[in-house]
CSV table of C-alpha atoms and ligand atoms in Angstrom, one decimal:
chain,number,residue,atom,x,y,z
A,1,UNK,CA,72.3,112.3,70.2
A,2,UNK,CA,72.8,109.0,71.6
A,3,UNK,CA,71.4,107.6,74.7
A,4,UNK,CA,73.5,108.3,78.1
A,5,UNK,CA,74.8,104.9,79.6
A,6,UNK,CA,74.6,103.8,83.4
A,7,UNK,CA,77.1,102.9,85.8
A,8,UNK,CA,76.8,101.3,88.7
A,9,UNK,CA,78.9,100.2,92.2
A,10,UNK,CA,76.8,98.0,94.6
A,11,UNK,CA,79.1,97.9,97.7
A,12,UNK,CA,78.6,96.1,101.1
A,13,UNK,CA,77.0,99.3,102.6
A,14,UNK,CA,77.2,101.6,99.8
A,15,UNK,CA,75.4,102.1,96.2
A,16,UNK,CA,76.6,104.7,93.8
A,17,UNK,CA,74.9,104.8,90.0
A,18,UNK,CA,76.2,107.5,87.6
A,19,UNK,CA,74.9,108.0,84.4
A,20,UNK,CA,77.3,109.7,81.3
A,21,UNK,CA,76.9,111.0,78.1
A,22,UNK,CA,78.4,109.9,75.4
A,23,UNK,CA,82.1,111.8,75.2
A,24,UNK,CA,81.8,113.7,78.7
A,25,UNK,CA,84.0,113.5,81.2
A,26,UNK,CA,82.0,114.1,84.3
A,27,UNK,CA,78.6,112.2,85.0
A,28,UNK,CA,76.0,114.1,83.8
A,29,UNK,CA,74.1,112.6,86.8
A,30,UNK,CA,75.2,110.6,90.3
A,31,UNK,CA,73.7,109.2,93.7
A,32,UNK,CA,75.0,107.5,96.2
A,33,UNK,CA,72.8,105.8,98.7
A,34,UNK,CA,72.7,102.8,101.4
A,35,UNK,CA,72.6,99.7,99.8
A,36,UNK,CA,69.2,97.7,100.5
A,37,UNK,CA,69.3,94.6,102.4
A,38,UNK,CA,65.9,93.5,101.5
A,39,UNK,CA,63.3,94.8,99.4
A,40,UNK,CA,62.1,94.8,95.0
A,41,UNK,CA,65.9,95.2,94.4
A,42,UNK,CA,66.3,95.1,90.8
A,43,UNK,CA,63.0,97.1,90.3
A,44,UNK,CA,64.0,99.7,92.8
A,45,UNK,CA,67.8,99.8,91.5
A,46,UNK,CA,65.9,100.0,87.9
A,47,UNK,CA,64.1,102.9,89.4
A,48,UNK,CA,66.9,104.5,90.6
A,49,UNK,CA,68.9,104.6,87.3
A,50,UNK,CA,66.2,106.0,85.5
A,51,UNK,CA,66.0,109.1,88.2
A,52,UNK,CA,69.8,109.4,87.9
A,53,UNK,CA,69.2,109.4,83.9
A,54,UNK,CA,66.5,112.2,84.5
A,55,UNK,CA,64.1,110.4,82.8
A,56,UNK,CA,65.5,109.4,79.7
A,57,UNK,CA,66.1,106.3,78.5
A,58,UNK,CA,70.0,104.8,78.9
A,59,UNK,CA,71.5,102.9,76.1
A,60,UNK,CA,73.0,100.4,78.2
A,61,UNK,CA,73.6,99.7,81.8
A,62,UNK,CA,76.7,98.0,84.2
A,63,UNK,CA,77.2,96.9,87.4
A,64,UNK,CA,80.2,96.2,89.7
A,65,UNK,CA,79.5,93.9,92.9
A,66,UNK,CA,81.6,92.2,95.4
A,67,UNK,CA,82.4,89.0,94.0
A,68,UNK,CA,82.3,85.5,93.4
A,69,UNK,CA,79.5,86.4,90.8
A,70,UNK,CA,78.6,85.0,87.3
A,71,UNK,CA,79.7,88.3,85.4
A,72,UNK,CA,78.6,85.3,81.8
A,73,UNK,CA,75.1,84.8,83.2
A,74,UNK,CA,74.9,87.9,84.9
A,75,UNK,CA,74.1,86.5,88.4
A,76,UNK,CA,75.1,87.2,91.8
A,77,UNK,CA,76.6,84.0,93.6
A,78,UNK,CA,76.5,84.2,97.0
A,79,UNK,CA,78.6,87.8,98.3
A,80,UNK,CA,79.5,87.5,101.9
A,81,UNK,CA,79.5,91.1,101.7
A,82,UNK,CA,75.9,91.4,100.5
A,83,UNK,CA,72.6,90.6,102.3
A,84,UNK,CA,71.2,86.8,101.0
A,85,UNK,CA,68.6,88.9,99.5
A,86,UNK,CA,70.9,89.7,96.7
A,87,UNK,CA,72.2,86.0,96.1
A,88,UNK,CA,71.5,83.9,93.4
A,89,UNK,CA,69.8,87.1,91.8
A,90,UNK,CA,70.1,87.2,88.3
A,91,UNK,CA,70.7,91.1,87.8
A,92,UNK,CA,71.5,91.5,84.3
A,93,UNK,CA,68.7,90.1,83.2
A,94,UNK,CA,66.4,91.7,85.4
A,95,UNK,CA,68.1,95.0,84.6
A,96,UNK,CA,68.1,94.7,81.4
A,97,UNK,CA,63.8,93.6,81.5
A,98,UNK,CA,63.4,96.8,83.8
A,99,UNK,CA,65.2,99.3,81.8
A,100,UNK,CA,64.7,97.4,78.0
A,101,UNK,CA,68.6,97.7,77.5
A,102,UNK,CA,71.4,95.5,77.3
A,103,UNK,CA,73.4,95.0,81.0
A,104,UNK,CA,76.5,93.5,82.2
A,105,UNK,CA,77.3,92.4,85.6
A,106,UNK,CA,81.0,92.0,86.5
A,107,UNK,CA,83.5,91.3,89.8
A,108,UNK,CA,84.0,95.0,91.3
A,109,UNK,CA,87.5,93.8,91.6
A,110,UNK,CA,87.6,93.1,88.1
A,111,UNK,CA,85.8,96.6,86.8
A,112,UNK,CA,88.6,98.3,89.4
A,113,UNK,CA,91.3,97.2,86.9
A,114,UNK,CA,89.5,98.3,84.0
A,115,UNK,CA,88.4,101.5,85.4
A,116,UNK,CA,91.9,102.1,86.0
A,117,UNK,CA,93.3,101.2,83.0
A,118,UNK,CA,90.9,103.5,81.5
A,119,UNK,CA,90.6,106.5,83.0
A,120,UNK,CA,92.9,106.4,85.9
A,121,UNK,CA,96.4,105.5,86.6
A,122,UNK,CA,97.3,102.4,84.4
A,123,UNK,CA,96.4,104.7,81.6
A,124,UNK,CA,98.8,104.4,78.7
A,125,UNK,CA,99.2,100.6,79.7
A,126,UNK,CA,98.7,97.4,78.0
A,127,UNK,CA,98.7,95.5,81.1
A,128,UNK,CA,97.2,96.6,84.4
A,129,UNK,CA,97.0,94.8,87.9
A,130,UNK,CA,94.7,96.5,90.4
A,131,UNK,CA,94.9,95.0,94.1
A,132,UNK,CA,92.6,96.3,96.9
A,133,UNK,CA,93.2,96.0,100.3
A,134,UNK,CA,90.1,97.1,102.5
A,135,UNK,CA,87.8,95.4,104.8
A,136,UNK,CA,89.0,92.5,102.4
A,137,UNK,CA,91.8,92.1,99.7
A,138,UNK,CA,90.5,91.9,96.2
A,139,UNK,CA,92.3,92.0,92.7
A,140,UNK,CA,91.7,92.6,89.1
A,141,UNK,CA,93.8,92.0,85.8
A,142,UNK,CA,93.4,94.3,82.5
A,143,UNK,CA,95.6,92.9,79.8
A,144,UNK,CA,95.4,94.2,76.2
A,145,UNK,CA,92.2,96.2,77.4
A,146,UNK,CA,90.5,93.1,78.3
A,147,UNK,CA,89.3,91.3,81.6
A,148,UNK,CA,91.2,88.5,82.7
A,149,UNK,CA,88.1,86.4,83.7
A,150,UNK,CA,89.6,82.7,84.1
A,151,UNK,CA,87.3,79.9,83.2
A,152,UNK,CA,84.1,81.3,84.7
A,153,UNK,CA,84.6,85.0,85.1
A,154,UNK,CA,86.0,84.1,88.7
A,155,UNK,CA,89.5,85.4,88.8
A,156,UNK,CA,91.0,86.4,90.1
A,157,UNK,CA,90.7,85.8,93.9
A,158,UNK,CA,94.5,86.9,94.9
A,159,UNK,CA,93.2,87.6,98.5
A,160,UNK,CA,93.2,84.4,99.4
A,161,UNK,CA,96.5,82.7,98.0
A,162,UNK,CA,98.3,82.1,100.8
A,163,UNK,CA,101.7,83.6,102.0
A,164,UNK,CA,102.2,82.6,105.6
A,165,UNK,CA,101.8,78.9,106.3
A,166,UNK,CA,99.6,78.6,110.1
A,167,UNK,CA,99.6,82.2,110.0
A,168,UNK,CA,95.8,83.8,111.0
A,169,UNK,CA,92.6,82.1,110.2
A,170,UNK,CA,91.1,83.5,106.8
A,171,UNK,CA,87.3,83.8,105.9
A,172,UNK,CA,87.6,81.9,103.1
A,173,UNK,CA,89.0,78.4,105.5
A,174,UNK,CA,92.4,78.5,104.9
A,175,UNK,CA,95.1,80.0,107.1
A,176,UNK,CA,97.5,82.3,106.7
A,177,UNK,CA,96.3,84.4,103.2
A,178,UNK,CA,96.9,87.8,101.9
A,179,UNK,CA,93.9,89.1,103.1
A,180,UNK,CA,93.8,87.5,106.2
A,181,UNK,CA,97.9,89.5,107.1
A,182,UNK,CA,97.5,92.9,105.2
A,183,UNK,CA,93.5,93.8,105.2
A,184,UNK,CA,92.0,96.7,107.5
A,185,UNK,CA,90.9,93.8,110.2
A,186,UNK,CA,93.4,92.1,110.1
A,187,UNK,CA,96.0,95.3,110.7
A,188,UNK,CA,93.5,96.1,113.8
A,189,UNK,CA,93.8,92.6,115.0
A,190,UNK,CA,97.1,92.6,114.9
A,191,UNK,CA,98.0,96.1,116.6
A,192,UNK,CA,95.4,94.8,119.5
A,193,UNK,CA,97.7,91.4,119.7
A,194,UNK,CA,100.5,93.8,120.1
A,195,UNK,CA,99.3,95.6,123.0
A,196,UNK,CA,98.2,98.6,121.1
A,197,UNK,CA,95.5,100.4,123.3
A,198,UNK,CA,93.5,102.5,121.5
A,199,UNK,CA,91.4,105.0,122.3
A,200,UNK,CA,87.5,103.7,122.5
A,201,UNK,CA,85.7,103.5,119.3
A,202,UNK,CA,88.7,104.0,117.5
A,203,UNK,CA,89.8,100.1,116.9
A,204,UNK,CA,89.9,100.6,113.0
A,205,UNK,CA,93.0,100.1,110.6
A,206,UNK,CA,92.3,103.6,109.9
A,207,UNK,CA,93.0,104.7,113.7
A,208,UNK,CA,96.0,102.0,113.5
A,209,UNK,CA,97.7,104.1,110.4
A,210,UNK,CA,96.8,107.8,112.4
A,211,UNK,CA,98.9,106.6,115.2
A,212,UNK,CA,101.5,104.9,113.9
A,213,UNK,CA,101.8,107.8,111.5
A,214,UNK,CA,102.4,109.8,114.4
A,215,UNK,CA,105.3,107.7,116.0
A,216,UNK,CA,103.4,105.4,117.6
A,217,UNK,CA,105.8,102.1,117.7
A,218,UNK,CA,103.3,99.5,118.3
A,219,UNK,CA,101.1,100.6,115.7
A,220,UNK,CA,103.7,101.0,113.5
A,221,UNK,CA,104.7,97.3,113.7
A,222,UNK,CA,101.3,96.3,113.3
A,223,UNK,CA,101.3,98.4,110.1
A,224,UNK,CA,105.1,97.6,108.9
A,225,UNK,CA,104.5,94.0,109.0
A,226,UNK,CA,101.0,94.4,107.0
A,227,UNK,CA,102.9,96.1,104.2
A,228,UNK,CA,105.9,93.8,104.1
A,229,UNK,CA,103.6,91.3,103.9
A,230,UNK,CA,101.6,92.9,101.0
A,231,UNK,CA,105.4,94.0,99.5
A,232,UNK,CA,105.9,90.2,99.3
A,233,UNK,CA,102.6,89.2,97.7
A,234,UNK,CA,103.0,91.8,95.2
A,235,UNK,CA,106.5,90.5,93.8
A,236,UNK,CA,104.4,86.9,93.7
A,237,UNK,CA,101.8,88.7,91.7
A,238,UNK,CA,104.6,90.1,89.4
A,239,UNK,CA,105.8,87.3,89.0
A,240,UNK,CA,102.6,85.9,88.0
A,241,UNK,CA,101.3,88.2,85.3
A,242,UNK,CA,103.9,90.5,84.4
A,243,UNK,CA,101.6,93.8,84.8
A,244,UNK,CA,102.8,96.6,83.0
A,245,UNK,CA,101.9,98.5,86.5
A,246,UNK,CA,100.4,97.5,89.5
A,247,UNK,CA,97.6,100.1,90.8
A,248,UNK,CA,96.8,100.2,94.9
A,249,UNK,CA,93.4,100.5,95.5
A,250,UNK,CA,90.7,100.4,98.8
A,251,UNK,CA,90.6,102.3,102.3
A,252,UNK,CA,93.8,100.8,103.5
A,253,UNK,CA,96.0,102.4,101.1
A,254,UNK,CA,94.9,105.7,101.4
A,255,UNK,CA,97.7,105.6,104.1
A,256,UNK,CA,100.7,107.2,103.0
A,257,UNK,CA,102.9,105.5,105.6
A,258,UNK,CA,101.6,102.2,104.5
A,259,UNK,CA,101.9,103.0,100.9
A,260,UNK,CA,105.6,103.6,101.4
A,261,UNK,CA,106.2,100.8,103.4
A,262,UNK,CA,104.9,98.7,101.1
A,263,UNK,CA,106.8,100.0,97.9
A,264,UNK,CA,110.1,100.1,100.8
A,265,UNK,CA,108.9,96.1,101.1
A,266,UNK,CA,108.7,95.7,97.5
A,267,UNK,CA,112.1,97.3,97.4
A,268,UNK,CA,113.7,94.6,99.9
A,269,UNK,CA,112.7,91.8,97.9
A,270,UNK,CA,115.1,90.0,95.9
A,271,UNK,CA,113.3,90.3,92.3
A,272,UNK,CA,115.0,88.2,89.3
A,273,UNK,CA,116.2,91.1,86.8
A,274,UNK,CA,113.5,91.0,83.9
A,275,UNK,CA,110.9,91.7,86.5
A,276,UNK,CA,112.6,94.5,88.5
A,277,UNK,CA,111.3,98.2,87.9
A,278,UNK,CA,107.5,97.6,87.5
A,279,UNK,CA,105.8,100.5,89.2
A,280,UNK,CA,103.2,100.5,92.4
A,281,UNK,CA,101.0,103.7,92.2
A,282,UNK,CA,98.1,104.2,94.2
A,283,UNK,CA,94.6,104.3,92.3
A,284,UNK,CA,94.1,107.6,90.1
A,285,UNK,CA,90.9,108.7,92.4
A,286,UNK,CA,90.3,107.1,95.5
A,287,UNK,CA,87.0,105.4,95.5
A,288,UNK,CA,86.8,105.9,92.1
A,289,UNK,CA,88.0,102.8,90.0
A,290,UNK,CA,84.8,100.9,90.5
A,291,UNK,CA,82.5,103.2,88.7
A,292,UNK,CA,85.0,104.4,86.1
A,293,UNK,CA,85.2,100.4,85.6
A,294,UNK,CA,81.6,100.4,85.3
A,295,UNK,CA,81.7,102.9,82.8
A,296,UNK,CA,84.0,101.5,80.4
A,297,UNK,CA,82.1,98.3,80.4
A,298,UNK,CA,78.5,100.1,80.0
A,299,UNK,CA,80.2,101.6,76.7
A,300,UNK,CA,81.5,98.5,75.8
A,301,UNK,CA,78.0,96.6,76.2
A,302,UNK,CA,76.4,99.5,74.7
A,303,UNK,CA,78.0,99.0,71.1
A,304,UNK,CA,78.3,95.3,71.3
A,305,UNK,CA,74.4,95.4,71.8
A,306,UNK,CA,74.0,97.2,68.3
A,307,UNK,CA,75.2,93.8,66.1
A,308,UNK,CA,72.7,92.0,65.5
A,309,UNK,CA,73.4,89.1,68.5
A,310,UNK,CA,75.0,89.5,71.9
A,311,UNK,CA,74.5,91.7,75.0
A,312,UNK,CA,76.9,92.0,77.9
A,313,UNK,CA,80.9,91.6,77.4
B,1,ZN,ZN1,91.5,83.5,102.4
């Protein structure tokens, strides 16, 4: 029987590897655990696959990580998510030393598309957009089952085109971007500019969404004007790649209100005719896309691996 293959998500506070066999549906093994700041990183990650595999050796390992990363050289660029520990790491590579099979690193962004194109809900597509709005917005394009990587594997970084000229300050120096109007913060930020008064401890988009779900009409601006905002970037992104589906991914839109306002925003837009109709589904399993994206690709560099040249995607 062939070897199992390893999956991995390296989030800003979380790690998850999963390990499958060949044709199974559920991982045969899973773990979840902080991830390090500091540390032997790639020996201990290296370590952990191989207790997730129970011992045995795995035919080919891959890893999604908050972006921008080299997903050609298999290096991790510099993350603001991630510790500087992790930057400038070259993680295939050392992966692939540690575990003496071929890895891939790619853009978690970019492995949410692909997980959802494969085993969630832009199944049955040729042509899958996947945008995440969390702590930050992220996006990833699947067309014709491949990644859409740009030039250097950086694409794409639809967070940070921008919708509102001198709207709010973004992270990334510019002013008035996607994520810096419809991410978690920025929904929390903007309910507190509102004169929203929140219980203490409870200052998250998350608590933002709970109360305006329940009627709350300051929160429920803050919220509204989030999702129309994220309604209008979507029609630009249609506009742009002409998904076949556009998948919602990340903490924010586990919201049902904002969901709906969103696809109500979408709704309101004038769209030109050919590009009406495209659908905006939420991701198949919350949390999910990542690792399924992970999987795909482990497969993928799994059988590339067995011609004669070539590792990774
Ligand atoms: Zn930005």
């Amino acid at each position: 029987m062939a070897s199992p293959v390893a999956a991995i998500d390296i989030g800003g506070t979380k790690t998850l590897i999963e390990v499958y066999e060949s044709g199974q549906r559920e991982p045969a093994g899973s773990e979840e655990s902080p991830t390090p700041g500091s540390g032997e990183l790639v020996r201990d990650l290296a370590e952990s696959v191989r207790r997730v595999a129970g011992g045995q050796d795995v035919e080919a390992v891959a890893v999604g990580c908050p972006g921008p990363l080299d997903p050609l050289g298999g290096v991790i660029l510099n993350p603001p998510n991630l510790s500087r520990e992790w930057w400038g790491l070259r993680l295939a590579d050392g992966l692939a030393g540690e575990l003496g099979a071929p890895a891939a690193l790619e853009n978690d962004c970019n492995l949410g598309a692909l997980g959802e194109w494969d085993h969630g809900s832009g199944k049955g597509y040729d042509s899958v957009l996947y945008v995440t709005v969390s702590t930050g917005v992220g996006a990833g394009l699947v067309s014709g089952g491949e990644i859409f990587g740009g030039n250097r594997g950086f694409a794409l970084e639809l967070g940070h085109t921008v919708l509102e000229t001198g709207g709010p300050v973004c992270g990334c120096g510019r002013a008035g971007c996607v994520e810096a109007l419809t991410s978690g913060p920025a929904i929390a930020r903007r309910a507190l500019e509102l004169g929203w008064t929140p219980d203490p401890g409870e200052t998250d988009s998350r608590a933002v969404a709970y109360a305006a779900e329940r009627g709350h009409p300051v929160a429920h601006r803050a919220l509204e004007e989030a999702a129309s905002y994220l309604g209008k970037a979507l029609v630009n992104f249609i506009y742009s790649f002409d998904p076949g589906v556009v998948v919602l991914g990340g903490g924010v839109t586990r919201s049902d209100l904002f969901v709906s306002l969103a696809r109500d925003a979408v709704g309101r837009e004038p769209v030109m005719e050919a590009f009406l109709g495209v659908p905006v589904v939420r991701a198949g399993q919350p949390g999910r896309s990542v690792i399924h994206g992970a999987r795909t690709l482990a497969e993928r560099t799994s059988r590339n691996s067995s011609r004669p040249t070539g590792t990774g995607r």
